Coordinates of C-alpha atoms in Angstrom, one line a residue:
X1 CA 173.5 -4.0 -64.8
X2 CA 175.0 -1.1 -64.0
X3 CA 175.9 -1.5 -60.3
X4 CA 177.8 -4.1 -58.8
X5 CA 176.5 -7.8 -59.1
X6 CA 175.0 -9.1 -56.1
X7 CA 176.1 -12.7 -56.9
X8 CA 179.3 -13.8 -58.5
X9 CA 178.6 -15.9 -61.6
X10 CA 179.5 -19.4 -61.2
X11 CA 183.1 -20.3 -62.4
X12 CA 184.1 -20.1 -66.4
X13 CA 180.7 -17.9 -67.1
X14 CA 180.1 -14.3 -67.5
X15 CA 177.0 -11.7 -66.5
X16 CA 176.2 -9.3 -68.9
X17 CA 173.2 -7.7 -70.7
X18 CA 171.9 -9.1 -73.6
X19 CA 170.8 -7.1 -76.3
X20 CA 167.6 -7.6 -77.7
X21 CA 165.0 -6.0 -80.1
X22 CA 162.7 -6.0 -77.1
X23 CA 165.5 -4.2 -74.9
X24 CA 168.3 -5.5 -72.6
X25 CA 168.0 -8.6 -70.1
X26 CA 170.0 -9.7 -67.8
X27 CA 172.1 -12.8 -68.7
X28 CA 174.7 -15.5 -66.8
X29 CA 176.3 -17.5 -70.0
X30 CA 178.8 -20.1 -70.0
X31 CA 180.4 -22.2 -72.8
X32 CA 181.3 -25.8 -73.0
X33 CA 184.5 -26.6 -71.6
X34 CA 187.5 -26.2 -73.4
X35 CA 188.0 -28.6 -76.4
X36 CA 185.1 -30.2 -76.0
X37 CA 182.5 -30.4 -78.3
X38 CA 179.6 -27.6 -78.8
X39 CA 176.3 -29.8 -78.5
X40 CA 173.8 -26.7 -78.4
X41 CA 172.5 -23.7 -76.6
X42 CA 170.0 -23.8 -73.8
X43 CA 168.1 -20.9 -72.3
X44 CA 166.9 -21.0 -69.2
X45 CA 163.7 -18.6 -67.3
X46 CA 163.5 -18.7 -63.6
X47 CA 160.1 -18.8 -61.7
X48 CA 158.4 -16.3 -59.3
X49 CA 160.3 -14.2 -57.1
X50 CA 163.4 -15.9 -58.7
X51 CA 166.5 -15.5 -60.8
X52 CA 168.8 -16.5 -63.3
X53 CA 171.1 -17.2 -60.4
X54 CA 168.8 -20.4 -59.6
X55 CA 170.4 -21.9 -62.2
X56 CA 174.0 -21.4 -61.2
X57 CA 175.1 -24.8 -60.3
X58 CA 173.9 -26.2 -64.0
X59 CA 176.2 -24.4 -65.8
X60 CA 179.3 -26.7 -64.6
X61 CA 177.6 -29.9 -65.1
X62 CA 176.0 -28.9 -68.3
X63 CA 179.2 -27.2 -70.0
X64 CA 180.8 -30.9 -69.0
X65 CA 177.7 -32.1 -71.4
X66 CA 178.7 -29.7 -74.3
X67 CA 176.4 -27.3 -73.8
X68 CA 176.1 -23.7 -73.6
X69 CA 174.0 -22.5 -70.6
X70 CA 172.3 -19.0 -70.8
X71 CA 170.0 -18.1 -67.8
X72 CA 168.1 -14.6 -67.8
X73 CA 166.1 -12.3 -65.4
X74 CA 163.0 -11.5 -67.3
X75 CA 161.5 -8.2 -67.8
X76 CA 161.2 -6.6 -63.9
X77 CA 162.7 -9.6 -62.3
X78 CA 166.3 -8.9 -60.3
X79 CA 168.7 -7.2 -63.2
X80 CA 166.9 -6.5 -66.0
X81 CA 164.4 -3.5 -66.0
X82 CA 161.2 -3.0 -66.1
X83 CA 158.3 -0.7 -65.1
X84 CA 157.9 0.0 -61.7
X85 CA 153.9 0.5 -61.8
X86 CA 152.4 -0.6 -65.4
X87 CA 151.0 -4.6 -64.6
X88 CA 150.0 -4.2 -68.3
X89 CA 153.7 -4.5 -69.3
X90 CA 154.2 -8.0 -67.8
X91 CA 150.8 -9.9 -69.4
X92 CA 151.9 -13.3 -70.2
X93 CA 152.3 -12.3 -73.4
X94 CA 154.6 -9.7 -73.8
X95 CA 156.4 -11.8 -71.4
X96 CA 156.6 -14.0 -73.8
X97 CA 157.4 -12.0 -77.0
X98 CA 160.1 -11.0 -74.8
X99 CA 161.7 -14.8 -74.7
X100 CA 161.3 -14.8 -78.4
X101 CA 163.5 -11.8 -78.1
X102 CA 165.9 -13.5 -76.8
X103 CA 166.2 -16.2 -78.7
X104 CA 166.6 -14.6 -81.4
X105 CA 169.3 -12.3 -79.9
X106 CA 171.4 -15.7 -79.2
X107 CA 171.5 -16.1 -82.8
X108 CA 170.8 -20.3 -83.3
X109 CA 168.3 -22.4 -82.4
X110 CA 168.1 -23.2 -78.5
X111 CA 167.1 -25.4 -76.1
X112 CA 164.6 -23.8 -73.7
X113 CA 164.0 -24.4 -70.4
X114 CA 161.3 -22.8 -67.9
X115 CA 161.2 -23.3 -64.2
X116 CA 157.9 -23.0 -62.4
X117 CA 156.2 -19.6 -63.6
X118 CA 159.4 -19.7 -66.7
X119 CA 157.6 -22.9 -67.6
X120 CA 154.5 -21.4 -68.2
X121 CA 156.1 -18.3 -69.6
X122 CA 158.7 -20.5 -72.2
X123 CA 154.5 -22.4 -72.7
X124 CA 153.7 -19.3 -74.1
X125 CA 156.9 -18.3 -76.2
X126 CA 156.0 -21.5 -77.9
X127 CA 152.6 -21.6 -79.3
X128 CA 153.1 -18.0 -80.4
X129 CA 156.6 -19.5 -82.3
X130 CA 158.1 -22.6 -82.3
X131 CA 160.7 -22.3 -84.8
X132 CA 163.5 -20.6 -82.7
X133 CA 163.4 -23.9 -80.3
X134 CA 164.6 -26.9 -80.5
X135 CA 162.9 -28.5 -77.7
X136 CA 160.8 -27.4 -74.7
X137 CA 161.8 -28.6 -70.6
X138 CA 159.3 -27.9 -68.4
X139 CA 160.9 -28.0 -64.7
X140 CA 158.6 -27.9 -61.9
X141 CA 155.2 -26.4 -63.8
X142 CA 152.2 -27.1 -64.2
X143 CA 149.5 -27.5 -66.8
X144 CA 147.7 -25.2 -65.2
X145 CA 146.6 -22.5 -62.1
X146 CA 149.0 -23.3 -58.6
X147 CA 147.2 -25.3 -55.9
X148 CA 145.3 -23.9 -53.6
X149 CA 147.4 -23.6 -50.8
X150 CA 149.7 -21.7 -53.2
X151 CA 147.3 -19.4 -54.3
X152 CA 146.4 -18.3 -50.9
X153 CA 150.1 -17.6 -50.2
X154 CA 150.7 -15.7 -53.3
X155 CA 147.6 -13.9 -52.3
X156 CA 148.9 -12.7 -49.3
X157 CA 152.1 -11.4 -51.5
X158 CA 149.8 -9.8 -53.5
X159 CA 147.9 -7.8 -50.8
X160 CA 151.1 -7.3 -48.9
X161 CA 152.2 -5.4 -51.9
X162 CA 149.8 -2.9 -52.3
X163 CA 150.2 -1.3 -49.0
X164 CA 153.7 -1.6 -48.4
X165 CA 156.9 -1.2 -49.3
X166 CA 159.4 -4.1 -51.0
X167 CA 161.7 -3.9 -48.1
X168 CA 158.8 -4.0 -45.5
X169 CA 157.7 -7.1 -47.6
X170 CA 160.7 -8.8 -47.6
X171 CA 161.1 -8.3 -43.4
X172 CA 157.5 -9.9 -43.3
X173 CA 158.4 -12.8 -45.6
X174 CA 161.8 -13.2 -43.5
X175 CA 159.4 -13.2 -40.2
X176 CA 156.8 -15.6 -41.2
X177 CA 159.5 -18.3 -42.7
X178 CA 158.5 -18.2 -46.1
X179 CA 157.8 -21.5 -48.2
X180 CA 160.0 -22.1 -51.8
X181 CA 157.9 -21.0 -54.4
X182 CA 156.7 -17.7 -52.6
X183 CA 159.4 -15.3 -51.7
X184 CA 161.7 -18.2 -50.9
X185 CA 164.4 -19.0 -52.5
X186 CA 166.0 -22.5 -53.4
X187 CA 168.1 -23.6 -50.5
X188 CA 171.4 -22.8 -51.0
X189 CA 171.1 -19.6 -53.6
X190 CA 172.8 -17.0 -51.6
X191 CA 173.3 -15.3 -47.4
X192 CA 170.6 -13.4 -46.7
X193 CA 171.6 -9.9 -47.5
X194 CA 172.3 -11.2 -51.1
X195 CA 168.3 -12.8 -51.4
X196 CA 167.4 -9.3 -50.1
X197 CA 169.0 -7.1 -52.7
X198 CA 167.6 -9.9 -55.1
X199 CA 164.0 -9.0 -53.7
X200 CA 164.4 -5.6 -54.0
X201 CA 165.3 -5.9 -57.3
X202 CA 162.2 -7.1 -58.5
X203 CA 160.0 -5.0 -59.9
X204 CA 156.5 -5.0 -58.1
X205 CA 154.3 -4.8 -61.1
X206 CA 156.0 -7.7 -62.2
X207 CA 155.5 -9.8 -58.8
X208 CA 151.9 -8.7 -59.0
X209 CA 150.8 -9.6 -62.7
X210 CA 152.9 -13.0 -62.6
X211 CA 151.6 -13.8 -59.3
X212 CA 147.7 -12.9 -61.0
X213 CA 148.8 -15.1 -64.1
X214 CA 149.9 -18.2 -61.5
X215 CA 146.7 -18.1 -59.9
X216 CA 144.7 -18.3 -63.0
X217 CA 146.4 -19.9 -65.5
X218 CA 144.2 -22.0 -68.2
X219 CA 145.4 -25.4 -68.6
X220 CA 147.0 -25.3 -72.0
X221 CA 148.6 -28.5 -72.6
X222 CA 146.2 -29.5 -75.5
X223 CA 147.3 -26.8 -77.4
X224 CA 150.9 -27.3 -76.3
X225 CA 151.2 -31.2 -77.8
X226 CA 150.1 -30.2 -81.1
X227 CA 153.3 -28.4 -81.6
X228 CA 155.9 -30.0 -83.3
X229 CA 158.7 -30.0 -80.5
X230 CA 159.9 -32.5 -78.5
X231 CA 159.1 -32.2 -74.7
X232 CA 160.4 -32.9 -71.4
X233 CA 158.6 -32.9 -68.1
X234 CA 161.1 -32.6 -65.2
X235 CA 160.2 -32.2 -61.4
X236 CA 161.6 -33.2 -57.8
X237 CA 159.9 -36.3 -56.0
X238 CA 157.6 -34.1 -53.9
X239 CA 155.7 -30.4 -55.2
X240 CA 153.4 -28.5 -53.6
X241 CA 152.9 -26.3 -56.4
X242 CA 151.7 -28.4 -58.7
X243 CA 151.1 -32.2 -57.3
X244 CA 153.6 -34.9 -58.7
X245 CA 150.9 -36.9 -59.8
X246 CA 149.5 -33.5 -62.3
X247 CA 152.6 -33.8 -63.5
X248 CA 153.0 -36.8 -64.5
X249 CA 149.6 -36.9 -66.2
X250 CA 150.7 -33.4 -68.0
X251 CA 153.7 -35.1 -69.0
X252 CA 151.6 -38.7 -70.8
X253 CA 149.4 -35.9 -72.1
X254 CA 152.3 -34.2 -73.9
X255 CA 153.8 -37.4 -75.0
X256 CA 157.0 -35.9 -73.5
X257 CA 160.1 -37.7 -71.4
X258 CA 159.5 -37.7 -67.7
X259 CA 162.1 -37.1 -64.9
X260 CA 161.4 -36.7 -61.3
X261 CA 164.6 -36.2 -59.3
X262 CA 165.1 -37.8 -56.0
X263 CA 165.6 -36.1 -53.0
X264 CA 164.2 -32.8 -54.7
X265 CA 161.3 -30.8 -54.2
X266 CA 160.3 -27.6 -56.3
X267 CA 163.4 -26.8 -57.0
X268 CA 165.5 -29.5 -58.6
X269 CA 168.1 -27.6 -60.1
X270 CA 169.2 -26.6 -57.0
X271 CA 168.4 -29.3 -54.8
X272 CA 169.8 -31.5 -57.4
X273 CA 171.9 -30.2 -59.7
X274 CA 173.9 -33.3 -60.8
X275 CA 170.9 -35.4 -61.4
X276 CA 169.1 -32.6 -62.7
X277 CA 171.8 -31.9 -65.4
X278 CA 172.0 -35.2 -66.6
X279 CA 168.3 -35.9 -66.9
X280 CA 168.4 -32.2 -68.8
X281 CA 171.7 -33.1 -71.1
X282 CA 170.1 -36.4 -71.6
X283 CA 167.1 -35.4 -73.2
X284 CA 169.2 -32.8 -75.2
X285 CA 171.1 -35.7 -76.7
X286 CA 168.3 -37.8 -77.2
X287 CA 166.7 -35.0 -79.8
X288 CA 170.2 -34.5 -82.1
X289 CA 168.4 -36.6 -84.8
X290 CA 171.4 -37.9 -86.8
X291 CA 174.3 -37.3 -83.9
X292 CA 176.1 -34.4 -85.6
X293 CA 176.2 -31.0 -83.8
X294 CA 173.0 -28.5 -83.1

């Protein structure tokens, strides 16, 4: 994060790189607001060809809440490095020892929070450890591989990448109108040269293995609900990444709390950030088991 940042973080929060044992990661953290009280920590992973910067307009909301918002790039995605070529270093798993990581760089317990791919990512941080979470929000992802129409566009990503470069990539996406989850960002993130020094940010190793793991992904929810967290399925009122109604099954199958936001689609927290913040600092709430203080 040694060059200028390409967005401004949102008012009251600060971008810097945290330090972990697994290296440095880029980081957007605010506090509650002033005097009021600190209700926990929540740290948030961004989807496919996203950022921690999809998670800008939560921080107001959610510091209102009394909660502390940290959102990160993961390893190759936007500000925090990561090999150009070796897919090997972004399997699911060290993807996910990587959350741990962080985590445990924050110091307490947290709150976390994965959004499309981050959901399936934060999935894995958890049945490898549970204990540095205090609950598990699952925004817009799945139980298991992306639908098909999906796949097919993340496939054409995927071959676009091996014969050309990032920026002619990112012209072709620009040309063909890209859809949300693939190359397209939430409505609203940024102008158009800030999404494309964003793109060309990413690593492409990275956009390749994730965009594999999407594509293939086993459904895991059995093994998720037998984890001793509490759980919270959150979506838009219409996905085509993952149906609503898979959703709402993976959610009875988890036992977990179910939002879906009106007027949203795949990405709530920026279609909806109000709503979304609520439903989010709600659930929170609801898991403080005698009302003191996380």
């Amino acid at each position: 994060m040694t060059r200028p940042p390409t967005f401004a973080p949102p008012p009251g929060a600060r971008a810097y790189a945290l330090r972990t044992t697994r290296g440095e990661f880029a980081v957007v953290d605010s506090s509650p607001d002033a005097g009021a009280e600190v209700r926990g920590v929540a740290l948030l992973l961004p989807g496919f060809t996203g950022s921690k910067e999809d998670f800008g307009l939560l921080h107001e909301p959610l510091g209102a809440r009394g909660y502390r918002v940290v959102a990160v790039d993961g390893r190759g995605q936007f500000e925090s490095d990561g090999p150009v070529d070796d897919e090997t270093a972004y399997a699911q798993r060290e993807l996910a020892l990587d959350v741990l990581a962080q985590a445990e760089a924050l110091g307490v317990p947290v709150h976390l929070i994965g959004h499309s791919l981050g959901g399936q990512i934060a999935r894995a941080a958890v049945l490898l450890d549970h204990s540095p979470f205090l609950s598990l929000t699952l925004v817009s992802s799945g139980p298991a591989e992306i639908s098909v129409s999906q796949q097919q566009r993340v496939k054409l990503l995927r071959d676009a990448l091996t014969v050309m470069s990032m920026e002619r990539v990112w012209e072709a996406i620009q040309a063909m109108g890209p859809p949300e989850e693939v190359g397209g960002p939430a409505r609203g993130l940024g102008d158009q040269e800030q999404l494309r020094r964003r793109w060309l940010g990413n690593k492409p190793a990275q956009l390749l293995a994730t965009g594999r793991q999407l594509c293939t992904e086993p459904d895991r929810v059995a093994e998720l609900a037998a984890v001793p967290l509490p759980f919270h399925v959150l979506s838009g009122a219409h996905d085509d990444t993952w149906p609503v109604a898979t959703l709402d099954d993976m959610a009875v199958r988890l036992n977990a709390r179910r939002t879906v936001v009106t007027g949203a689609e795949h990405s709530p927290n920026a279609d909806q950030p109000l709503p979304t913040a609520e439903a989010l600092a709600d659930f929170w709430d609801s898991t403080r088991k005698d009302g003191s203080p996380l």
